Tab-separated table of N, CA, C and O in Angstrom:
chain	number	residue	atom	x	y	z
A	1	UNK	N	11.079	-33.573	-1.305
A	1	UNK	CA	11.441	-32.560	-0.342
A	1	UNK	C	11.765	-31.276	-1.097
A	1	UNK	O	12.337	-31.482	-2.167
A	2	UNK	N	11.541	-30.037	-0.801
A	2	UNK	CA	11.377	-28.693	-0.796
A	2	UNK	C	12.373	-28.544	0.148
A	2	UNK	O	12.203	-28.958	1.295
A	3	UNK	N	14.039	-27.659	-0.419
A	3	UNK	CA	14.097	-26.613	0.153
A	3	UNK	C	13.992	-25.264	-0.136
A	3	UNK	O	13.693	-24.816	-1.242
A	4	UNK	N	14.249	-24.580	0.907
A	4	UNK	CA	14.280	-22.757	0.537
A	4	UNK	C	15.051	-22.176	1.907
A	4	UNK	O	16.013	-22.578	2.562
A	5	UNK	N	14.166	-21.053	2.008
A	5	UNK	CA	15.094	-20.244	3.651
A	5	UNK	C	14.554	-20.716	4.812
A	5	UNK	O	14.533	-19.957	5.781
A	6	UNK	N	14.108	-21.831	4.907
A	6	UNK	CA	13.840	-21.788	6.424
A	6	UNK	C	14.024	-23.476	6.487
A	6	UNK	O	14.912	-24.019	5.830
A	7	UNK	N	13.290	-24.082	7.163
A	7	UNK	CA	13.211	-25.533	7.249
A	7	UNK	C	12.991	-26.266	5.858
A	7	UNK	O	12.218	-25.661	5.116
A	8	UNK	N	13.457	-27.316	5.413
A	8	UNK	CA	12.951	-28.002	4.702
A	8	UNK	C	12.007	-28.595	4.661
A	8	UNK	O	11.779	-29.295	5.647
A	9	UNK	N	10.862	-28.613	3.354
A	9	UNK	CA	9.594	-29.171	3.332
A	9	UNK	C	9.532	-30.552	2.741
A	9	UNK	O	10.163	-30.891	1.739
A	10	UNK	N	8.751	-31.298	3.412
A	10	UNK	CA	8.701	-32.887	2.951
A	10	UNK	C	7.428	-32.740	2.570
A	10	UNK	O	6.639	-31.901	3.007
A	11	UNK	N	7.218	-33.585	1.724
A	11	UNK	CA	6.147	-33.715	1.119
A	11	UNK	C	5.499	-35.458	0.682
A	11	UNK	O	6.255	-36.260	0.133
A	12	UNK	N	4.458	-35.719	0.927
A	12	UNK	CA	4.044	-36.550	0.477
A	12	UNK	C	2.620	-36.549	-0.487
A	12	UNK	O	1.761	-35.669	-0.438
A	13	UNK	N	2.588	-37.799	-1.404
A	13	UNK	CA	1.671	-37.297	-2.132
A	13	UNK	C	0.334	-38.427	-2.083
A	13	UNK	O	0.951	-39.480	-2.240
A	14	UNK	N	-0.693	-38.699	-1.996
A	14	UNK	CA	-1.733	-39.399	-2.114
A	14	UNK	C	-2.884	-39.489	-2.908
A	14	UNK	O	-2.730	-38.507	-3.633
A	15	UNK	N	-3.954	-40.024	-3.259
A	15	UNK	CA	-5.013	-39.964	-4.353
A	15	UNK	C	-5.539	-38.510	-4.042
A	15	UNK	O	-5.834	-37.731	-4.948
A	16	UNK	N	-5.674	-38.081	-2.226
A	16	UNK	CA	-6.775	-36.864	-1.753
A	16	UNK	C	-5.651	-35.081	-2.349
A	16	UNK	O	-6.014	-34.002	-2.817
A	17	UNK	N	-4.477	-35.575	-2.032
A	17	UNK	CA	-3.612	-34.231	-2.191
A	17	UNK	C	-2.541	-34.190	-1.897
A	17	UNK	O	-2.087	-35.326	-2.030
A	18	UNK	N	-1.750	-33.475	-1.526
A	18	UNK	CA	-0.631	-33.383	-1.079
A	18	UNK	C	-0.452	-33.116	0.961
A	18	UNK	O	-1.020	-32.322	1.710
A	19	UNK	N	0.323	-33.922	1.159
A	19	UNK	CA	0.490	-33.976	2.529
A	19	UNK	C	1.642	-33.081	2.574
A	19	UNK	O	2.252	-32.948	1.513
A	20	UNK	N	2.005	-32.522	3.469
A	20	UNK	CA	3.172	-31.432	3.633
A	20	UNK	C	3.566	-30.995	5.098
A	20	UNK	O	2.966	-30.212	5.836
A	21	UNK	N	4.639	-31.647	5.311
A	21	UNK	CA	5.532	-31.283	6.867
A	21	UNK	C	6.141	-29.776	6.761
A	21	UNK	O	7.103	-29.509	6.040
A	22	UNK	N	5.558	-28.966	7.453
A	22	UNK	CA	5.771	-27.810	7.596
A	22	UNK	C	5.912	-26.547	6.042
A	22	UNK	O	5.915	-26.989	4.893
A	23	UNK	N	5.979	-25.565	6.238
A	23	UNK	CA	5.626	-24.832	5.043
A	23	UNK	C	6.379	-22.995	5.055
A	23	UNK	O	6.029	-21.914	4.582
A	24	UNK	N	7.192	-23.347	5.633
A	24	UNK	CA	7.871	-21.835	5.518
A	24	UNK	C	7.287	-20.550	5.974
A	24	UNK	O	6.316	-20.339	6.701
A	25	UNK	N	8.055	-19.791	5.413
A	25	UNK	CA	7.870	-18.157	5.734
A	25	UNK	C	6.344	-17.700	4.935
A	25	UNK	O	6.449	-17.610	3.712
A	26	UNK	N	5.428	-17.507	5.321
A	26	UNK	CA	4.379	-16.787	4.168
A	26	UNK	C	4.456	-15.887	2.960
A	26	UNK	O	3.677	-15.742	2.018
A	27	UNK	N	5.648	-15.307	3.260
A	27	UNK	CA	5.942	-14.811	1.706
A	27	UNK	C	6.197	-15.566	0.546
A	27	UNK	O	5.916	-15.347	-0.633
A	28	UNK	N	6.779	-16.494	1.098
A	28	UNK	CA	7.380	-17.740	0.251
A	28	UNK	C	6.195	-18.505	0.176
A	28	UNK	O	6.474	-19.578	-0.360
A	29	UNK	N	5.083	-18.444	0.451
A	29	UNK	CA	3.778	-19.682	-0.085
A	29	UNK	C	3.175	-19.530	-1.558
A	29	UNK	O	2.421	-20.381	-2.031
A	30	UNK	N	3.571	-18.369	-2.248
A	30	UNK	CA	3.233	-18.699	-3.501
A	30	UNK	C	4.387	-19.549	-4.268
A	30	UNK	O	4.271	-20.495	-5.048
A	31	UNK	N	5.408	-18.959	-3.830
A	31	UNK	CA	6.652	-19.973	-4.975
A	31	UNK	C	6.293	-20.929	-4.190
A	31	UNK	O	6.274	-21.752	-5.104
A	32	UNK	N	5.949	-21.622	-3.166
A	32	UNK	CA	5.757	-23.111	-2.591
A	32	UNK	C	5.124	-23.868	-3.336
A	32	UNK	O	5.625	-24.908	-3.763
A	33	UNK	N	3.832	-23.456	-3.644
A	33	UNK	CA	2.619	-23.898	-4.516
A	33	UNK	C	2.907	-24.033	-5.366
A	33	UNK	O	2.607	-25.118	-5.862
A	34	UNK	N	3.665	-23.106	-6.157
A	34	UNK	CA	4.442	-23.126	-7.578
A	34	UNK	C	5.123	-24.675	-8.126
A	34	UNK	O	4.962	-25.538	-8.989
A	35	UNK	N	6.071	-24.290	-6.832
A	35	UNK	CA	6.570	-25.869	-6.869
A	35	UNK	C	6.306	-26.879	-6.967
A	35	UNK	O	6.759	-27.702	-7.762
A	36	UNK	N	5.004	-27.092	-5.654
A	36	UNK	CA	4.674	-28.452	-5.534
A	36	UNK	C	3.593	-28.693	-6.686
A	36	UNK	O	2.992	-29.767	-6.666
A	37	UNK	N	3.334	-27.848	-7.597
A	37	UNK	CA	2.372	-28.089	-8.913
A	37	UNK	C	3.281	-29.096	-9.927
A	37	UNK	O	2.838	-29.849	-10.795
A	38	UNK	N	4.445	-28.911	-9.609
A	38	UNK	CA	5.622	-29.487	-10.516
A	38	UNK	C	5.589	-30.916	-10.115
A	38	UNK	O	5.868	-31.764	-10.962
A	39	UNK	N	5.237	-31.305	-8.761
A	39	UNK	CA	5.236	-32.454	-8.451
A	39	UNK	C	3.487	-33.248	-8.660
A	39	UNK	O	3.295	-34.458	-8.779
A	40	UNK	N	2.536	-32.295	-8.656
A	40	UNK	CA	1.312	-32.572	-8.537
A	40	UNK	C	0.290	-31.692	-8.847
A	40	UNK	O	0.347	-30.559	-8.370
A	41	UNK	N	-0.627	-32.006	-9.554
A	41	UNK	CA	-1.657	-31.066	-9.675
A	41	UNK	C	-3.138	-30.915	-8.772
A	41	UNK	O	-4.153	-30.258	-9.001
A	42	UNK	N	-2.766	-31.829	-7.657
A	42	UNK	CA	-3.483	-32.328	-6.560
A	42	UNK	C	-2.939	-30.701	-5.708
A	42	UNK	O	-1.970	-29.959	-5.873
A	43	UNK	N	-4.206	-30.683	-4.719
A	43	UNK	CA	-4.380	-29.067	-3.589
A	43	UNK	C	-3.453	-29.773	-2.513
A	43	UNK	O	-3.347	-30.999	-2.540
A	44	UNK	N	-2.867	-29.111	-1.688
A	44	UNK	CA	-2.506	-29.676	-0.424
A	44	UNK	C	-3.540	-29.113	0.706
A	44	UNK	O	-3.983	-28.004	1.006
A	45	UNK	N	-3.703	-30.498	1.195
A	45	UNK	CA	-4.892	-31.154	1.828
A	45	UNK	C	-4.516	-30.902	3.834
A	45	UNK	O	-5.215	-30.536	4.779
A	46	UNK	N	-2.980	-31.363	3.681
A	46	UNK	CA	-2.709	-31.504	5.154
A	46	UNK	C	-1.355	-30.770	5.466
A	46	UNK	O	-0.319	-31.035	4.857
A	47	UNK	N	-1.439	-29.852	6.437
A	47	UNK	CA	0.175	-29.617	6.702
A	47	UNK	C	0.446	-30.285	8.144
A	47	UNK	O	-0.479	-30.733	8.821
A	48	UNK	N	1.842	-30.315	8.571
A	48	UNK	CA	1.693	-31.133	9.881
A	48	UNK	C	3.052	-29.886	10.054
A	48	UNK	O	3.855	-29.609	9.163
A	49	UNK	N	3.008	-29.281	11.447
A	49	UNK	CA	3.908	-28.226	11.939
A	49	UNK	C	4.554	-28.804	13.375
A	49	UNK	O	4.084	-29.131	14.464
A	50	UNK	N	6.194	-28.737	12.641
A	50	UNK	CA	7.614	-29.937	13.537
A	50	UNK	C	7.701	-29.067	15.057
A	50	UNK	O	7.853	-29.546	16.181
A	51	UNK	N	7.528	-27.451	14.607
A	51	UNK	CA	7.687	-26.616	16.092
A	51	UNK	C	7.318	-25.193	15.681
A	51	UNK	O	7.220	-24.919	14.485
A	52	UNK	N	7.211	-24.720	16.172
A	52	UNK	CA	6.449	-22.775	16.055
A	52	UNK	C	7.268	-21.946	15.619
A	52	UNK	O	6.965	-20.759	15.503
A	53	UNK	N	8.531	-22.451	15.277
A	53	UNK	CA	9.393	-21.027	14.349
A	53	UNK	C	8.702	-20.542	13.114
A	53	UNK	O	8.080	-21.471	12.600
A	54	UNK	N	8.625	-19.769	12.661
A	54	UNK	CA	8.313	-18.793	11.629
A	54	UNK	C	8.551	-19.690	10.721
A	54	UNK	O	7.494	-20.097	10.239
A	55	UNK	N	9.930	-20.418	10.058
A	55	UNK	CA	10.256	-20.525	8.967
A	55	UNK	C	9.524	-22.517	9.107
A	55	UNK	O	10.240	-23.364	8.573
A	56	UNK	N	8.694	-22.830	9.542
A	56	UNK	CA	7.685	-24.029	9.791
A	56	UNK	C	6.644	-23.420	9.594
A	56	UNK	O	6.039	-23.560	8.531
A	57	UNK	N	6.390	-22.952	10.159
A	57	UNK	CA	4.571	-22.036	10.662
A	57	UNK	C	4.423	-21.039	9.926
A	57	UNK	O	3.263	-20.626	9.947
A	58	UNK	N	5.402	-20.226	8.998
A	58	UNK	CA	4.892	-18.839	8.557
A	58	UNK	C	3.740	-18.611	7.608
A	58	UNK	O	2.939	-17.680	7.534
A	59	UNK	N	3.908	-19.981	6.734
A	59	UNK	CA	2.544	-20.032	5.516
A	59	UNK	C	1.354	-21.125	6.333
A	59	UNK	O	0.846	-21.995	5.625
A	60	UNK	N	1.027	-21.059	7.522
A	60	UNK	CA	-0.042	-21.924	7.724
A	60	UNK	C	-1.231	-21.017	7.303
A	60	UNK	O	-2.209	-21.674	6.946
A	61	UNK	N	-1.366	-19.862	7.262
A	61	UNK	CA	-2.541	-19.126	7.298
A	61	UNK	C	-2.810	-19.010	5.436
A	61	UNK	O	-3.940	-18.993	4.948
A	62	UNK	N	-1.853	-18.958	4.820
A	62	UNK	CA	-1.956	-18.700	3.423
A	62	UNK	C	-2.426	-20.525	2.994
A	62	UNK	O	-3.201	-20.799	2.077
A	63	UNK	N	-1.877	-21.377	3.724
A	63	UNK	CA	-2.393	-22.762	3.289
A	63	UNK	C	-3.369	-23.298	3.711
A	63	UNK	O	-3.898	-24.242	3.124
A	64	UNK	N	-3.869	-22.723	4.981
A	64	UNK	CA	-5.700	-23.125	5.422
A	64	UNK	C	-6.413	-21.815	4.497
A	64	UNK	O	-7.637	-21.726	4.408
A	65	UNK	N	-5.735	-21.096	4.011
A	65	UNK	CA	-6.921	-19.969	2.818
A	65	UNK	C	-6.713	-20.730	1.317
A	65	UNK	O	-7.211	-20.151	0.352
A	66	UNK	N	-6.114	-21.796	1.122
A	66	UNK	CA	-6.110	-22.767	0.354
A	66	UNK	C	-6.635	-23.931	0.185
A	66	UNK	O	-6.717	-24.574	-0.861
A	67	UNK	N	-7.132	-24.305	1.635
A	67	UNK	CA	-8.398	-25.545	1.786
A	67	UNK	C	-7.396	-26.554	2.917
A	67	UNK	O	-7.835	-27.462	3.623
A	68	UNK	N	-6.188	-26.159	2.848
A	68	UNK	CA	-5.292	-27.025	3.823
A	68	UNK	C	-5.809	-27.140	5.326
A	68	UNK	O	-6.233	-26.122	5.875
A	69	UNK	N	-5.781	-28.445	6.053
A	69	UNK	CA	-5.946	-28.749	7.642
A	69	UNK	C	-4.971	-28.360	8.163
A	69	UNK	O	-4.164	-29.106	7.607
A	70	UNK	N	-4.109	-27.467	9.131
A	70	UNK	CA	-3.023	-27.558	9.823
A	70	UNK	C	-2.927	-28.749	11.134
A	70	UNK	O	-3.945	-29.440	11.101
A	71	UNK	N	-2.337	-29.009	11.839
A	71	UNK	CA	-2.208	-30.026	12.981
A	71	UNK	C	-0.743	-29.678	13.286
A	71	UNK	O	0.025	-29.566	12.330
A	72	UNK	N	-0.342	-29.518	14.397
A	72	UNK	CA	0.666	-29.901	15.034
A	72	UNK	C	0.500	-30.181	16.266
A	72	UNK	O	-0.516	-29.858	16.880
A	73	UNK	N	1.608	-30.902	16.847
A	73	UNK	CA	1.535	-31.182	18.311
A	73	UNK	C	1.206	-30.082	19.311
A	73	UNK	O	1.770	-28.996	19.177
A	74	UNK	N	0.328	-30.276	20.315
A	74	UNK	CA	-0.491	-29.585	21.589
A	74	UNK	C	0.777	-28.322	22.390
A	74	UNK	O	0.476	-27.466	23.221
A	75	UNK	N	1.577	-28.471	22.058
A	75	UNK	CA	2.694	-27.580	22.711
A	75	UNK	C	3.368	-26.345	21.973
A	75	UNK	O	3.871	-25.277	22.319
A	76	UNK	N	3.057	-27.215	20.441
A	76	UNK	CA	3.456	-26.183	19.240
A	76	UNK	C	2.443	-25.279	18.720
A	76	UNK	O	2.795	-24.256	18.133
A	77	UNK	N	1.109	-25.592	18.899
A	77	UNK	CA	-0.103	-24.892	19.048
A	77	UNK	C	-0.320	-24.140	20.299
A	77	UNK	O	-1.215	-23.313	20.124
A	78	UNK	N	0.099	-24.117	21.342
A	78	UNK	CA	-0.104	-23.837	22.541
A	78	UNK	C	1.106	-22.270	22.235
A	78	UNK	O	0.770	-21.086	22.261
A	79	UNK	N	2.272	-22.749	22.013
A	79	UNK	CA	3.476	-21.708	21.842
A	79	UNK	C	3.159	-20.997	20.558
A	79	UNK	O	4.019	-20.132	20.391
A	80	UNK	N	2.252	-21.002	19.548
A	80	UNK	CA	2.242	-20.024	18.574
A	80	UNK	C	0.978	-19.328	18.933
A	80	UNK	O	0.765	-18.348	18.219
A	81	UNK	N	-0.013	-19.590	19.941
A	81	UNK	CA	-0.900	-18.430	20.009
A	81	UNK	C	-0.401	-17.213	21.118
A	81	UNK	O	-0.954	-16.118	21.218
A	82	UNK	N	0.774	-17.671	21.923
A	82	UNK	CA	1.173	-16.709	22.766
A	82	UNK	C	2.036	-16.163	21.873
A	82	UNK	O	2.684	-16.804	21.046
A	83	UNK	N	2.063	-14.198	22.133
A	83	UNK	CA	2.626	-13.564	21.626
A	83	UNK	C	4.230	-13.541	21.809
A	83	UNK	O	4.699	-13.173	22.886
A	84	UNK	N	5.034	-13.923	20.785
A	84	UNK	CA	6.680	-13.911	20.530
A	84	UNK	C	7.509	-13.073	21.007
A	84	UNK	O	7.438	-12.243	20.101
A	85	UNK	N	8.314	-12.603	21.801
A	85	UNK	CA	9.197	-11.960	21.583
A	85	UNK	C	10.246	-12.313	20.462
A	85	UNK	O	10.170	-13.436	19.964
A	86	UNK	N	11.172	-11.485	20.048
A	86	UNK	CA	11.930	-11.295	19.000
A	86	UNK	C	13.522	-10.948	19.355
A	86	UNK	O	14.081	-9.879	19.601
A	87	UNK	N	13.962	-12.188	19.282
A	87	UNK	CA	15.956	-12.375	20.198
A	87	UNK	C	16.637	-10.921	19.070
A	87	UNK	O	16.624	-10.671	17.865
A	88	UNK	N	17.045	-10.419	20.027
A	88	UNK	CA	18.168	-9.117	19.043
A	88	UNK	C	19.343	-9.619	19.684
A	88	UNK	O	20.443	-9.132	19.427
């Protein structure tokens, strides 16, 4: 497990790559990678996204430009293509 500023990342590892439950803020996807090199020199292959906050979802786009599958549940995909408002 990976933490940092947002959700904690779990990680699992297999012969194909690294499996990975959610993935943070996108700024933070290079130190991510960084990291999980420490654990593996295997690509991460799969992310799986817990719910649509930013700090889950923010590096999905930097990790499918990495070769990664995203998947999350039909509701959490459904709530990140509609546009966010922002709680002040």
């Amino acid at each position: 497990m990976l933490t940092g500023q947002g959700g904690n990342i779990t990680i699992f590892k297999n012969e194909k790559g690294l499996f990975i439950i959610d993935d943070q803020f996108a700024r933070l996807s290079n130190q991510i990678l960084s990291s999980l090199k420490t654990i593996s020199d295997q690509p991460v292959t799969t992310v799986i996204n817990t719910h649509f906050h930013g700090d889950h979802t923010g590096g999905n786009e930097n990790m499918a430009n990495n070769g990664a599958t995203i998947f999350a549940q039909k509701n959490v995909r459904s709530r990140m293509k509609k546009q966010q408002q922002q709680k002040r």
